[in-house]
Every structure is written in C-alpha cells, then in structure tokens.
Short mmCIF file of C-alpha atoms and ligand atoms in Angstrom, two decimals:
data_model
loop_
_atom_site.label_atom_id
_atom_site.label_comp_id
_atom_site.label_asym_id
_atom_site.label_seq_id
_atom_site.Cartn_x
_atom_site.Cartn_y
_atom_site.Cartn_z
CA MET A 1 95.70 37.84 64.97
CA SER A 2 95.96 34.75 67.08
CA VAL A 3 95.08 33.65 70.56
CA LYS A 4 97.19 30.80 71.85
CA ILE A 5 96.95 28.98 75.17
CA VAL A 6 100.19 27.60 76.61
CA VAL A 7 99.63 24.83 79.13
CA GLY A 8 101.86 22.49 81.13
CA ALA A 9 101.26 18.91 80.03
CA GLN A 10 102.76 17.12 83.07
CA TRP A 11 103.13 18.02 86.78
CA GLY A 12 104.47 21.53 86.23
CA ASP A 13 108.03 22.81 85.65
CA GLU A 14 107.92 21.69 82.02
CA GLY A 15 109.67 24.89 80.89
CA LYS A 16 106.53 26.97 80.27
CA GLY A 17 108.38 30.15 81.26
CA LYS A 18 111.04 29.62 78.62
CA ILE A 19 108.48 28.85 75.90
CA ILE A 20 106.23 31.82 76.82
CA ASP A 21 109.25 34.12 76.79
CA LEU A 22 110.19 32.82 73.36
CA LEU A 23 106.67 33.14 71.90
CA SER A 24 106.03 36.51 73.48
CA ALA A 25 108.45 38.12 71.02
CA ARG A 26 105.51 37.89 68.63
CA ALA A 27 102.74 38.51 71.18
CA ASN A 28 101.22 41.88 72.01
CA VAL A 29 99.70 40.63 75.25
CA VAL A 30 100.50 37.75 77.61
CA ALA A 31 97.80 36.90 80.17
CA ARG A 32 98.26 34.57 83.12
CA TYR A 33 95.02 32.71 83.87
CA GLN A 34 95.29 30.74 87.15
CA GLY A 35 97.42 29.80 90.15
CA GLY A 36 99.45 32.30 92.09
CA ALA A 37 102.92 32.70 93.52
CA ASN A 38 103.16 28.91 93.81
CA ALA A 39 104.53 28.97 90.24
CA GLY A 40 108.22 29.33 89.52
CA HIS A 41 109.11 30.07 85.91
CA THR A 42 112.79 30.44 85.12
CA VAL A 43 113.70 32.35 81.99
CA VAL A 44 117.26 32.80 80.77
CA VAL A 45 117.92 35.71 78.42
CA GLY A 46 121.42 36.63 77.31
CA GLY A 47 122.86 34.45 80.06
CA LYS A 48 120.87 36.36 82.73
CA LYS A 49 118.43 34.34 84.82
CA TYR A 50 114.98 35.66 85.81
CA VAL A 51 112.58 33.77 88.10
CA LEU A 52 108.92 34.73 87.77
CA HIS A 53 106.15 33.64 90.12
CA LEU A 54 103.10 35.79 89.45
CA ILE A 55 104.11 38.03 86.60
CA PRO A 56 103.70 36.50 83.12
CA SER A 57 106.91 35.40 81.44
CA GLY A 58 106.20 37.86 78.60
CA ILE A 59 107.49 40.70 80.80
CA LEU A 60 111.05 40.24 79.51
CA ASN A 61 109.99 41.36 76.02
CA ASP A 62 109.79 45.16 76.12
CA ASN A 63 106.90 45.40 73.67
CA THR A 64 104.60 42.92 75.38
CA VAL A 65 101.88 43.97 77.79
CA CYS A 66 101.33 41.48 80.63
CA VAL A 67 98.07 40.95 82.45
CA ILE A 68 97.08 38.81 85.41
CA GLY A 69 93.59 37.41 85.00
CA ASN A 70 90.68 36.99 87.41
CA GLY A 71 91.52 33.27 87.75
CA VAL A 72 94.80 34.06 89.52
CA VAL A 73 95.04 34.48 93.30
CA VAL A 74 97.30 37.45 93.86
CA ASP A 75 99.50 37.87 96.92
CA PRO A 76 100.04 41.67 97.05
CA ILE A 77 103.34 41.29 98.91
CA ALA A 78 104.68 38.71 96.45
CA LEU A 79 103.53 40.82 93.49
CA LEU A 80 105.15 44.05 94.67
CA GLU A 81 108.33 42.19 95.59
CA GLU A 82 108.50 40.63 92.14
CA VAL A 83 107.96 44.01 90.50
CA SER A 84 110.80 45.48 92.51
CA VAL A 85 113.15 42.55 91.77
CA LEU A 86 112.47 42.91 88.04
CA GLU A 87 112.94 46.67 88.16
CA GLY A 88 116.22 46.09 89.98
CA LEU A 89 117.29 43.88 87.06
CA GLY A 90 116.50 46.68 84.63
CA VAL A 91 113.10 45.44 83.41
CA GLN A 92 110.52 48.18 82.93
CA VAL A 93 107.32 46.90 84.55
CA ARG A 94 105.11 49.96 85.26
CA ASP A 95 102.47 50.60 82.59
CA ARG A 96 103.14 47.12 81.17
CA LEU A 97 101.60 45.03 83.93
CA PHE A 98 97.94 44.95 84.94
CA VAL A 99 95.88 42.86 87.33
CA SER A 100 92.23 42.02 86.88
CA HIS A 101 89.73 43.81 89.12
CA ARG A 102 88.18 40.40 89.67
CA ALA A 103 91.34 38.62 90.84
CA HIS A 104 91.17 37.43 94.45
CA LEU A 105 93.81 38.53 96.93
CA ILE A 106 95.90 36.25 99.11
CA MET A 107 95.92 37.43 102.71
CA PRO A 108 98.31 36.50 105.57
CA TYR A 109 95.75 34.07 107.03
CA HIS A 110 95.68 32.12 103.75
CA LYS A 111 99.42 31.53 103.93
CA LEU A 112 99.27 30.68 107.62
CA LEU A 113 96.38 28.23 107.13
CA ASP A 114 98.17 26.58 104.19
CA GLN A 115 101.31 26.12 106.29
CA VAL A 116 99.71 24.93 109.53
CA LYS A 117 97.41 22.54 107.70
CA GLU A 118 100.41 21.01 105.94
CA THR A 119 102.50 20.84 109.11
CA GLN A 120 99.77 19.07 111.01
CA ALA A 121 98.64 16.77 108.20
CA ALA A 122 101.44 14.19 108.66
CA GLU A 123 100.97 11.40 106.07
CA LYS A 124 98.10 13.24 104.43
CA LYS A 125 100.17 16.26 103.50
CA ILE A 126 100.05 17.44 99.88
CA GLY A 127 103.48 19.05 99.85
CA THR A 128 102.09 22.46 98.90
CA THR A 129 104.29 25.46 98.26
CA GLY A 130 102.88 27.12 101.39
CA ARG A 131 101.91 30.22 99.42
CA GLY A 132 98.27 30.24 100.59
CA ILE A 133 96.87 29.07 97.27
CA GLY A 134 94.37 26.45 98.48
CA PRO A 135 92.88 28.57 101.31
CA ALA A 136 92.52 31.58 98.96
CA TYR A 137 90.54 29.50 96.44
CA VAL A 138 88.48 28.10 99.33
CA ASP A 139 87.42 31.65 100.23
CA LYS A 140 86.69 32.41 96.58
CA ALA A 141 84.41 29.38 96.29
CA ASN A 142 82.95 30.17 99.71
CA ARG A 143 82.04 33.68 98.47
CA MET A 144 84.04 35.45 101.14
CA GLY A 145 87.16 36.31 99.15
CA ILE A 146 88.56 39.82 98.84
CA ARG A 147 89.18 40.97 95.27
CA MET A 148 91.30 43.67 93.65
CA VAL A 149 88.12 45.64 93.00
CA ASP A 150 87.43 45.77 96.74
CA LEU A 151 90.47 48.00 97.12
CA LEU A 152 88.56 50.80 95.37
CA ASP A 153 86.42 51.27 98.47
CA ARG A 154 88.98 51.36 101.27
CA LYS A 155 86.41 51.43 104.05
CA ALA A 156 84.50 48.40 102.77
CA PHE A 157 87.82 46.64 102.11
CA ALA A 158 88.92 47.16 105.74
CA GLU A 159 85.58 45.86 107.01
CA LYS A 160 85.73 42.70 104.89
CA LEU A 161 89.30 42.07 105.97
CA ARG A 162 88.45 42.53 109.67
CA SER A 163 85.48 40.21 109.45
CA ASN A 164 87.50 37.54 107.62
CA ILE A 165 90.28 37.71 110.20
CA VAL A 166 87.74 37.20 113.01
CA GLU A 167 86.42 34.08 111.25
CA LYS A 168 89.89 32.72 110.45
CA ASN A 169 90.96 33.22 114.06
CA GLU A 170 88.24 30.77 115.10
CA LEU A 171 89.60 28.21 112.66
CA LEU A 172 93.22 28.83 113.62
CA ALA A 173 92.47 28.42 117.32
CA LYS A 174 89.97 25.57 117.30
CA LEU A 175 91.31 23.43 114.50
CA TYR A 176 95.01 24.20 114.53
CA ASP A 177 95.72 25.45 118.06
CA GLN A 178 97.26 28.68 116.77
CA ASP A 179 97.37 32.15 118.31
CA ALA A 180 94.85 34.67 117.01
CA LEU A 181 95.93 37.20 114.40
CA ALA A 182 95.56 40.83 115.46
CA PRO A 183 93.27 42.42 112.85
CA GLU A 184 94.35 46.08 113.02
CA PRO A 185 98.04 45.73 112.06
CA ILE A 186 96.99 43.58 109.09
CA VAL A 187 94.31 46.06 108.02
CA ALA A 188 96.81 48.93 108.29
CA GLU A 189 99.46 47.02 106.32
CA TYR A 190 97.07 46.06 103.53
CA LEU A 191 95.60 49.56 103.27
CA GLY A 192 99.18 50.68 102.72
CA LEU A 193 99.67 48.03 100.05
CA ALA A 194 96.40 49.08 98.42
CA ASP A 195 97.94 52.46 97.58
CA LYS A 196 100.71 50.65 95.72
CA LEU A 197 98.36 48.24 93.94
CA ASP A 198 95.99 50.87 92.52
CA ALA A 199 98.20 51.49 89.49
CA PHE A 200 97.95 47.86 88.42
CA ALA A 201 94.16 47.34 88.56
CA LYS A 202 92.39 46.86 85.23
CA ASP A 203 89.29 45.43 83.64
CA VAL A 204 91.33 42.64 82.04
CA SER A 205 88.46 40.93 80.23
CA THR A 206 87.49 44.14 78.39
CA TYR A 207 91.15 44.91 77.66
CA LEU A 208 91.66 41.46 76.10
CA PHE A 209 88.39 41.62 74.17
CA GLU A 210 89.48 44.87 72.57
CA ALA A 211 93.00 43.59 71.94
CA ILE A 212 91.66 40.49 70.19
CA ARG A 213 89.10 42.53 68.18
CA SER A 214 91.83 44.84 66.97
CA GLY A 215 93.92 41.93 65.67
CA LYS A 216 96.54 41.65 68.40
CA ASN A 217 98.39 38.43 69.19
CA VAL A 218 97.57 37.13 72.63
CA LEU A 219 99.12 34.34 74.69
CA LEU A 220 97.20 32.84 77.59
CA GLU A 221 99.78 31.53 80.06
CA GLY A 222 99.03 28.59 82.32
CA ALA A 223 100.96 27.83 85.47
CA GLN A 224 101.40 24.38 87.08
CA GLY A 225 100.35 21.53 84.78
CA THR A 226 97.62 19.17 83.62
CA LEU A 227 98.25 16.55 86.33
CA LEU A 228 98.04 19.24 89.02
CA ASP A 229 94.61 20.37 87.78
CA ILE A 230 91.97 20.28 90.50
CA ASP A 231 89.56 18.35 88.23
CA PHE A 232 91.87 16.28 86.05
CA GLY A 233 95.01 15.95 88.13
CA THR A 234 96.03 13.32 90.65
CA TYR A 235 93.46 14.49 93.20
CA PRO A 236 93.92 15.26 96.09
CA PHE A 237 97.60 15.80 95.28
CA VAL A 238 96.86 18.76 93.04
CA THR A 239 96.76 22.54 93.13
CA SER A 240 93.45 24.34 93.70
CA SER A 241 92.81 25.74 90.21
CA ASN A 242 92.41 24.62 86.58
CA PRO A 243 95.74 24.79 84.74
CA THR A 244 94.17 22.83 81.86
CA SER A 245 93.18 24.86 78.81
CA GLY A 246 89.54 25.12 79.88
CA GLY A 247 90.69 27.28 82.78
CA ALA A 248 92.16 29.83 80.36
CA CYS A 249 88.84 31.25 79.16
CA SER A 250 87.26 31.51 82.60
CA GLY A 251 90.56 32.69 84.07
CA VAL A 252 90.89 35.80 81.91
CA GLY A 253 87.36 36.40 80.67
CA VAL A 254 87.54 35.56 76.96
CA GLY A 255 85.27 33.14 75.12
CA PRO A 256 86.45 29.80 73.69
CA THR A 257 85.60 30.90 70.12
CA CYS A 258 88.53 33.37 70.36
CA VAL A 259 91.12 30.65 70.89
CA ASP A 260 93.06 29.43 67.86
CA GLU A 261 95.60 27.05 69.33
CA VAL A 262 96.61 25.18 72.47
CA LEU A 263 100.32 24.44 72.90
CA GLY A 264 101.26 21.80 75.47
CA VAL A 265 104.70 22.20 77.04
CA ILE A 266 106.15 18.80 77.89
CA LYS A 267 109.56 17.73 79.17
CA ALA A 268 111.51 14.95 77.41
CA TYR A 269 111.18 13.12 80.77
CA THR A 270 108.90 13.71 83.76
CA THR A 271 109.24 15.48 87.11
CA ARG A 272 106.97 16.19 90.03
CA VAL A 273 107.34 18.26 93.23
CA GLY A 274 105.36 17.38 96.33
CA MET A 275 103.45 14.24 97.21
CA GLY A 276 101.21 11.99 95.12
CA PRO A 277 101.34 9.13 92.64
CA PHE A 278 103.96 9.19 89.87
CA PRO A 279 104.00 5.93 87.86
CA THR A 280 107.28 6.47 85.98
CA GLU A 281 109.24 7.72 88.99
CA MET A 282 112.77 6.31 88.90
CA GLY A 283 114.62 4.29 91.46
CA ASP A 284 117.16 6.05 93.65
CA SER A 285 120.29 5.86 91.51
CA GLU A 286 118.63 6.80 88.22
CA ASP A 287 116.65 9.51 89.97
CA VAL A 288 119.66 11.31 91.35
CA ASN A 289 121.37 11.22 87.99
CA LEU A 290 118.51 12.80 86.04
CA ARG A 291 117.96 15.37 88.79
CA ALA A 292 121.58 16.43 88.52
CA LEU A 293 121.60 16.39 84.71
CA GLY A 294 118.44 18.47 84.48
CA ASP A 295 119.13 20.62 87.57
CA GLU A 296 115.73 19.57 88.87
CA PHE A 297 115.27 21.73 91.94
CA GLY A 298 112.16 23.86 92.45
CA ALA A 299 112.37 27.56 91.60
CA THR A 300 109.83 28.51 94.28
CA THR A 301 110.71 26.27 97.23
CA GLY A 302 114.12 24.88 96.26
CA ARG A 303 112.82 21.35 96.83
CA ALA A 304 114.39 18.48 94.88
CA ARG A 305 112.03 17.44 92.09
CA ARG A 306 111.12 13.77 91.80
CA CYS A 307 112.26 12.46 88.41
CA GLY A 308 110.98 9.79 86.04
CA TRP A 309 110.85 8.69 82.43
CA PHE A 310 108.56 10.18 79.79
CA ASP A 311 105.01 8.92 80.26
CA ALA A 312 102.97 8.67 77.07
CA VAL A 313 99.85 7.74 79.05
CA ILE A 314 99.81 11.16 80.69
CA ALA A 315 100.92 12.86 77.46
CA ASN A 316 97.85 11.38 75.75
CA PHE A 317 95.69 12.42 78.66
CA ALA A 318 97.04 15.97 78.29
CA VAL A 319 96.29 15.91 74.56
CA ARG A 320 92.69 14.96 75.33
CA VAL A 321 91.77 17.17 78.26
CA ASN A 322 93.49 20.26 76.84
CA GLY A 323 92.69 19.71 73.14
CA LEU A 324 96.38 20.19 72.36
CA SER A 325 97.26 21.42 68.88
CA SER A 326 100.93 20.49 69.31
CA PHE A 327 103.71 20.02 71.85
CA ALA A 328 106.73 22.11 72.76
CA LEU A 329 109.19 19.40 73.87
CA THR A 330 111.72 20.78 76.36
CA LYS A 331 114.98 19.67 77.96
CA LEU A 332 115.86 17.22 75.21
CA ASP A 333 119.52 18.08 75.87
CA VAL A 334 119.26 16.67 79.41
CA LEU A 335 119.09 13.18 77.86
CA ASP A 336 122.18 13.75 75.67
CA THR A 337 124.57 11.54 77.66
CA LEU A 338 122.26 8.60 78.40
CA THR A 339 122.90 5.24 76.77
CA GLU A 340 119.28 4.15 77.06
CA ILE A 341 116.09 6.15 77.37
CA LYS A 342 112.75 4.68 78.40
CA VAL A 343 109.25 5.76 77.47
CA CYS A 344 106.18 4.48 79.28
CA VAL A 345 103.71 3.41 76.59
CA ALA A 346 101.03 1.92 78.87
CA TYR A 347 100.31 0.96 82.47
CA SER A 348 99.97 -2.60 83.60
CA HIS A 349 97.40 -3.08 86.35
CA LYS A 350 96.72 -6.62 87.63
CA SER A 351 95.90 -8.49 84.41
CA ASP A 352 94.97 -5.32 82.44
CA THR A 353 97.01 -3.09 80.22
CA ARG A 354 95.75 0.48 80.40
CA THR A 355 96.45 3.39 78.09
CA ASN A 356 93.78 5.64 79.59
CA PHE A 357 94.97 7.59 82.65
CA PRO A 358 92.98 6.30 85.63
CA SER A 359 90.98 8.62 87.88
CA GLU A 360 91.20 6.37 90.96
CA GLU A 361 94.15 7.21 93.22
CA GLN A 362 94.50 3.61 94.43
CA ILE A 363 94.55 2.12 90.92
CA LEU A 364 97.13 4.67 89.83
CA LEU A 365 99.31 3.71 92.78
CA GLU A 366 99.08 0.08 91.70
CA CYS A 367 99.89 0.75 88.03
CA ALA A 368 103.30 -0.35 86.79
CA PRO A 369 104.72 1.34 83.71
CA VAL A 370 105.20 -0.68 80.52
CA TYR A 371 108.38 0.65 78.94
CA GLN A 372 109.72 0.84 75.44
CA THR A 373 113.49 1.41 75.43
CA PHE A 374 115.30 3.69 73.00
CA GLN A 375 119.02 3.94 72.34
CA GLY A 376 120.47 7.25 73.48
CA TRP A 377 122.09 9.56 70.89
CA GLN A 378 125.05 10.39 73.18
CA GLN A 379 125.87 13.64 71.43
CA PRO A 380 125.40 17.20 72.63
CA THR A 381 122.34 18.92 71.19
CA GLY A 382 122.52 22.31 72.95
CA ASP A 383 124.01 24.10 69.94
CA ILE A 384 121.71 22.58 67.34
CA ARG A 385 119.23 25.00 65.78
CA SER A 386 117.58 22.98 63.00
CA TYR A 387 115.55 19.81 63.32
CA GLU A 388 117.44 18.03 60.54
CA ASP A 389 120.72 18.55 62.41
CA LEU A 390 119.53 16.65 65.48
CA PRO A 391 121.13 13.20 65.87
CA THR A 392 119.09 10.46 64.15
CA ARG A 393 118.30 8.77 67.47
CA ALA A 394 117.04 12.03 68.94
CA ARG A 395 114.74 12.46 65.96
CA GLU A 396 113.58 8.87 66.40
CA TYR A 397 112.80 9.60 70.05
CA ILE A 398 110.76 12.67 69.09
CA ALA A 399 109.01 10.75 66.29
CA ALA A 400 108.06 8.03 68.79
CA ILE A 401 106.48 10.65 71.08
CA GLU A 402 104.58 12.04 68.11
CA ASP A 403 103.40 8.56 67.09
CA LEU A 404 102.33 7.60 70.60
CA THR A 405 100.37 10.81 71.10
CA GLU A 406 99.28 11.43 67.49
CA THR A 407 100.36 15.00 68.12
CA GLN A 408 103.10 17.00 66.44
CA VAL A 409 106.11 18.36 68.30
CA SER A 410 106.25 21.89 66.88
CA ILE A 411 109.01 23.25 69.12
CA VAL A 412 112.07 21.46 70.52
CA SER A 413 114.03 23.10 73.33
CA VAL A 414 117.68 22.09 73.77
CA GLY A 415 118.78 24.42 76.56
CA SER A 416 117.54 27.05 78.96
CA GLY A 417 118.63 29.99 76.75
CA ARG A 418 116.04 31.75 74.61
CA GLU A 419 118.10 30.94 71.52
CA GLN A 420 118.43 27.22 72.33
CA THR A 421 115.25 26.38 70.50
CA ILE A 422 114.27 24.60 67.30
CA ILE A 423 110.99 25.75 65.75
CA ARG A 424 109.68 23.34 63.12
P1 LIG B 501 108.02 26.17 84.32
O1 LIG B 501 107.54 26.23 85.72
O2 LIG B 501 107.20 25.28 83.45
O3 LIG B 501 108.21 27.53 83.70
O4 LIG B 501 109.46 25.50 84.38
P2 LIG B 501 110.63 25.88 85.42
O5 LIG B 501 111.19 27.20 85.00
O6 LIG B 501 110.18 25.73 86.80
O7 LIG B 501 111.63 24.69 85.16
C1 LIG B 501 112.25 24.50 83.94
C2 LIG B 501 113.77 24.66 84.14
O8 LIG B 501 114.45 24.13 83.04
C3 LIG B 501 114.22 26.12 84.21
O9 LIG B 501 115.33 26.20 85.06
C4 LIG B 501 114.62 26.44 82.79
O10 LIG B 501 115.60 27.47 82.70
C5 LIG B 501 115.17 25.14 82.33
N1 LIG B 501 114.94 24.83 80.91
C6 LIG B 501 113.89 25.13 80.11
N2 LIG B 501 114.03 24.56 78.91
C7 LIG B 501 115.19 23.88 78.94
C8 LIG B 501 115.86 23.04 78.01
O11 LIG B 501 115.41 22.80 76.91
N3 LIG B 501 117.03 22.48 78.43
C9 LIG B 501 117.56 22.70 79.67
N4 LIG B 501 118.69 22.10 79.99
N5 LIG B 501 116.94 23.48 80.57
C10 LIG B 501 115.78 24.05 80.21
P1 LIG B 502 104.98 25.88 87.85
O1 LIG B 502 104.07 26.94 87.28
C1 LIG B 502 105.40 22.20 90.12
C2 LIG B 502 102.58 21.58 93.40
C3 LIG B 502 103.10 21.60 94.82
C4 LIG B 502 102.12 20.62 95.46
C5 LIG B 502 100.82 20.94 94.76
C6 LIG B 502 99.90 21.86 95.54
O2 LIG B 502 106.35 26.37 88.20
O3 LIG B 502 104.99 24.69 86.95
P2 LIG B 502 99.97 24.47 96.00
O4 LIG B 502 100.99 25.33 96.66
O5 LIG B 502 99.68 24.86 94.58
O6 LIG B 502 98.71 24.33 96.79
O7 LIG B 502 100.62 23.00 95.97
O8 LIG B 502 101.16 21.53 93.52
N1 LIG B 502 102.89 22.78 92.60
C7 LIG B 502 103.80 22.80 91.61
N2 LIG B 502 104.63 21.86 91.17
N3 LIG B 502 105.37 23.40 89.51
C8 LIG B 502 104.52 24.36 89.92
O9 LIG B 502 104.32 25.50 89.27
C9 LIG B 502 103.70 24.10 91.05
N4 LIG B 502 102.78 24.81 91.74
C10 LIG B 502 102.29 23.99 92.67
O10 LIG B 502 104.42 21.14 94.87
O11 LIG B 502 102.48 19.31 95.11
MG1 LIG B 503 108.24 25.94 87.65
#
C-alpha cells in the first residue's frame, strides 16, 4: 500500500501528466486534488497523444480508477467533452471516473467574469487561461458556490443557479459594462447536463479512505505547480488553489498520516505561461531556441511558454513547501544539443546574495540570477534507459541538481513517450 502525492515543482507544465501516467501502471486509484480545466497534461502512449485537462492522467491505464476531488472546480461542459474525446480515442471512461459530491461547479458566468476581468485589466492582467477558475474559487470562498451534490435536488439547484446569475448580472453590468445573462436558458442547459453528470458523482473521501484501508496504491495528482500556488506562488500571478502538497489532503479528503511520499516533477530547465516574475527567463535568442527544442507551447491555450534556465532557488523552495521526498526530472533530452547549460544557484539582490525564495513581488523582480555553467553533453539521450548509460556530463548535471537541493532525482525522463524514462 502506498499513497503518493505528485506535485509540480515549478510554474506548471513540468511533465506531471507523463509521470502520473507512468506511475499509474502500479496505482489502483489516481485522484486529482485541485485546479480545473486550466490544466493541460499531455501524455504520449504508443506514439498516440492524449491531452487531459480535468481527468486524471491515470485514465490511460485500463486498471486504474480515476477520481476528481472536492478541491477541483469542475466545468461540466469541459468534463463531458473530455470524456467524449477520450471515448472517441478508444479509452473506456465510464465506471472508471468519479467526481466528488463536494466539488464546486464552474458556471458560464465564471468563465465570462474571468475573461472580461482579464480583458479590462490592461497591465494588471494575470494571463489566466480564461477557464473561470478564479471566479469559481471566489464563489466557493464566498459560500455561494454550486457543488456536484446540489445536482441531487434539481429544484434547489435551479434556484441557486438563478439567484447566482441575478447577482453576477449586477457585477457584469456595473463593473464590466456587460450585457446581462438570461437565467432560464442557462438553468435549462445545466439541468440537461445534470442528467449526464449523475453517473459520475461519488463520495470520493469515503472511497479513498476505504481504498487506502484495503491496501490499494493511490496517487494524488496535482495540477499547475508550486510557484502558481495561491499561498506560496508569485502572488498575484498565481492560480486560485493550492497545487502544493498540502492541498492534496484537503483537496480529496484524506488525512496527512496516510501519505507516504511526495514526488516533485521538475523540468531540466524552467518555463512559465502568463504574466509574473521569472528570474531565470532567457533573453530573446536563447528563449526562442529552448522553446523550439522543448516544443514549449501551452496544451490548454496554445500560448508560447516563456523559457529560462533551471532555478535551484525555486527547486529548494519546492523541496521545503512540499516536503519533497524526491524529484522526477523531465525533459533532460531537450538540453542534448546545447554546448553550455546554466543553473541558477542563488539570486543577487542589491548587495545581498539570496538562496531563499523571496515573498515580495518587487524584490523578486529586482533579483538577478547567479549562474553556474555546465558543459553540455551534446549526445542524444532519448533512447537511454539506464542511469549509468547517460553521458557523464548529463550525470554531472543531475548530480549538481541533487547537491544543490539535497534531494534525490529518482526518475529521469528523456522523451515524451511512456517508455522514455529512467527509474533509479
Ligand atoms: P504537465 O502540465 O505538467 O502535465 O506538462 P505538459 O503536458 O503541459 O507539458 C509537458 C510537455 O512535455 C508535454 O508535451 C509532454 O508530452 C512533454 N514531455 C514530458 N516529458 C518529456 C521529456 O522528458 N522529454 C520531452 N522531450 N518531452 C517531454
Ligand atoms: P498544468 O497543470 C502552466 C497559469 C496561467 C496564469 C495563471 C492563472 O498544465 O501545469 P488560471 O487560469 O489558473 O486562473 O491562470 O496560472 N496556469 C498554468 N500555467 N500550467 C498550468 O497547468 C496552468 N494552469 C494555470 O497561465 O498565469
Ligand atoms: Mg500543462
């Protein structure tokens, strides 16, 4: 029996989907604990590409049950669309996917508010995915959210929805100069969706408790990443949930004493989508090169990802705030052709050298990375399957990351394919 949390250690897109897919071969249950359809997890199996947004990346293993926890904000339209895309690709989803009764639902006004707020924010925009994530968590915290469990009583559900639309219309008109939403077509549409969602509703916390008690292997899947965490990320340029490991327990309803391990997924370099500080971001020419080498374009919005060197300051921060047991280091192969590879070992700020990730946005913006330069290995690694067979310089690079973070790299990924993985 084991319960393992898998968390992104940077700004998301670290390759969590690939690692979850790989580990789920030995997991009975995979449970997603936060975020929503803002995530984009690409998994490549047998040369076939699958992009998952809400559904846990364990779904591609036939024997794994996938659950969506209470901490996730679920867009019914996005969920049903994803189910149908997967079914179209031959993946059996029914009876293997369940959604917590306590999960909050994303409604059309959440998406609209997210988008108009961003459009009108000018320089203050966050660069959100526009999927309604922030506004849905606002309603949750404001105790006016609509949950999966509300679907059980259709009449009460319709009343809550109507009353929320009336309130949101005020906001849309007065703050954002938008036309009012007509409540009845939305109520009718979502009552129709409710009939389709019934089959997925489950008491996820009880299900996981029993699974863990009976000795099953469980993976708790995080979306986004440590630096996008609402408490520990580069606030306000963050998402509206807790991707860090602490969010896993509250996001699925299991206690921390159940958890055996926390695996941090980290790229061999760094990327970020959207606005906000990024100390190791590269200059234009380098940036374009790494983006092309790593195919760094968002799976959800198609946006070009900002690229930078590996940052050991944030890696250490991720070790601390998540209590990482080890790292899964991904996309090592993307660095194969480089002659030199840099690693940020500290930040220089005015006359200080800092190794502790600052909480102040302004200080972070003023921090300059202090780099250590490594010689590239300039050999392809994509076909290598054992650690000892990696080029010496690649092993030196990995050893340096381990030394700087005092944390072992237990998995090395050298390609997007499930098989392109070295487990130590
Ligand atoms: P996630 O959001 O953390 O699941 O990551 P994404 O799926 O958004 O982005 C990671 C991208 O890199 C995907 O397109 C993966 O197929 C791909 N990928 C994952 N691991 C590797 C790797 O080791 N090497 C290469 N070249 N690509 C990888
Ligand atoms: P995965 O799971 C990378 C970013 C957005 C924006 C900020 C807030 O694929 O790693 P939101 O829509 O959540 O309110 O946007 O967070 N963001 C991600 N960046 N990977 C993701 O997910 C992300 N999900 C949200 O770009 O900067
Ligand atoms: Mg992604």
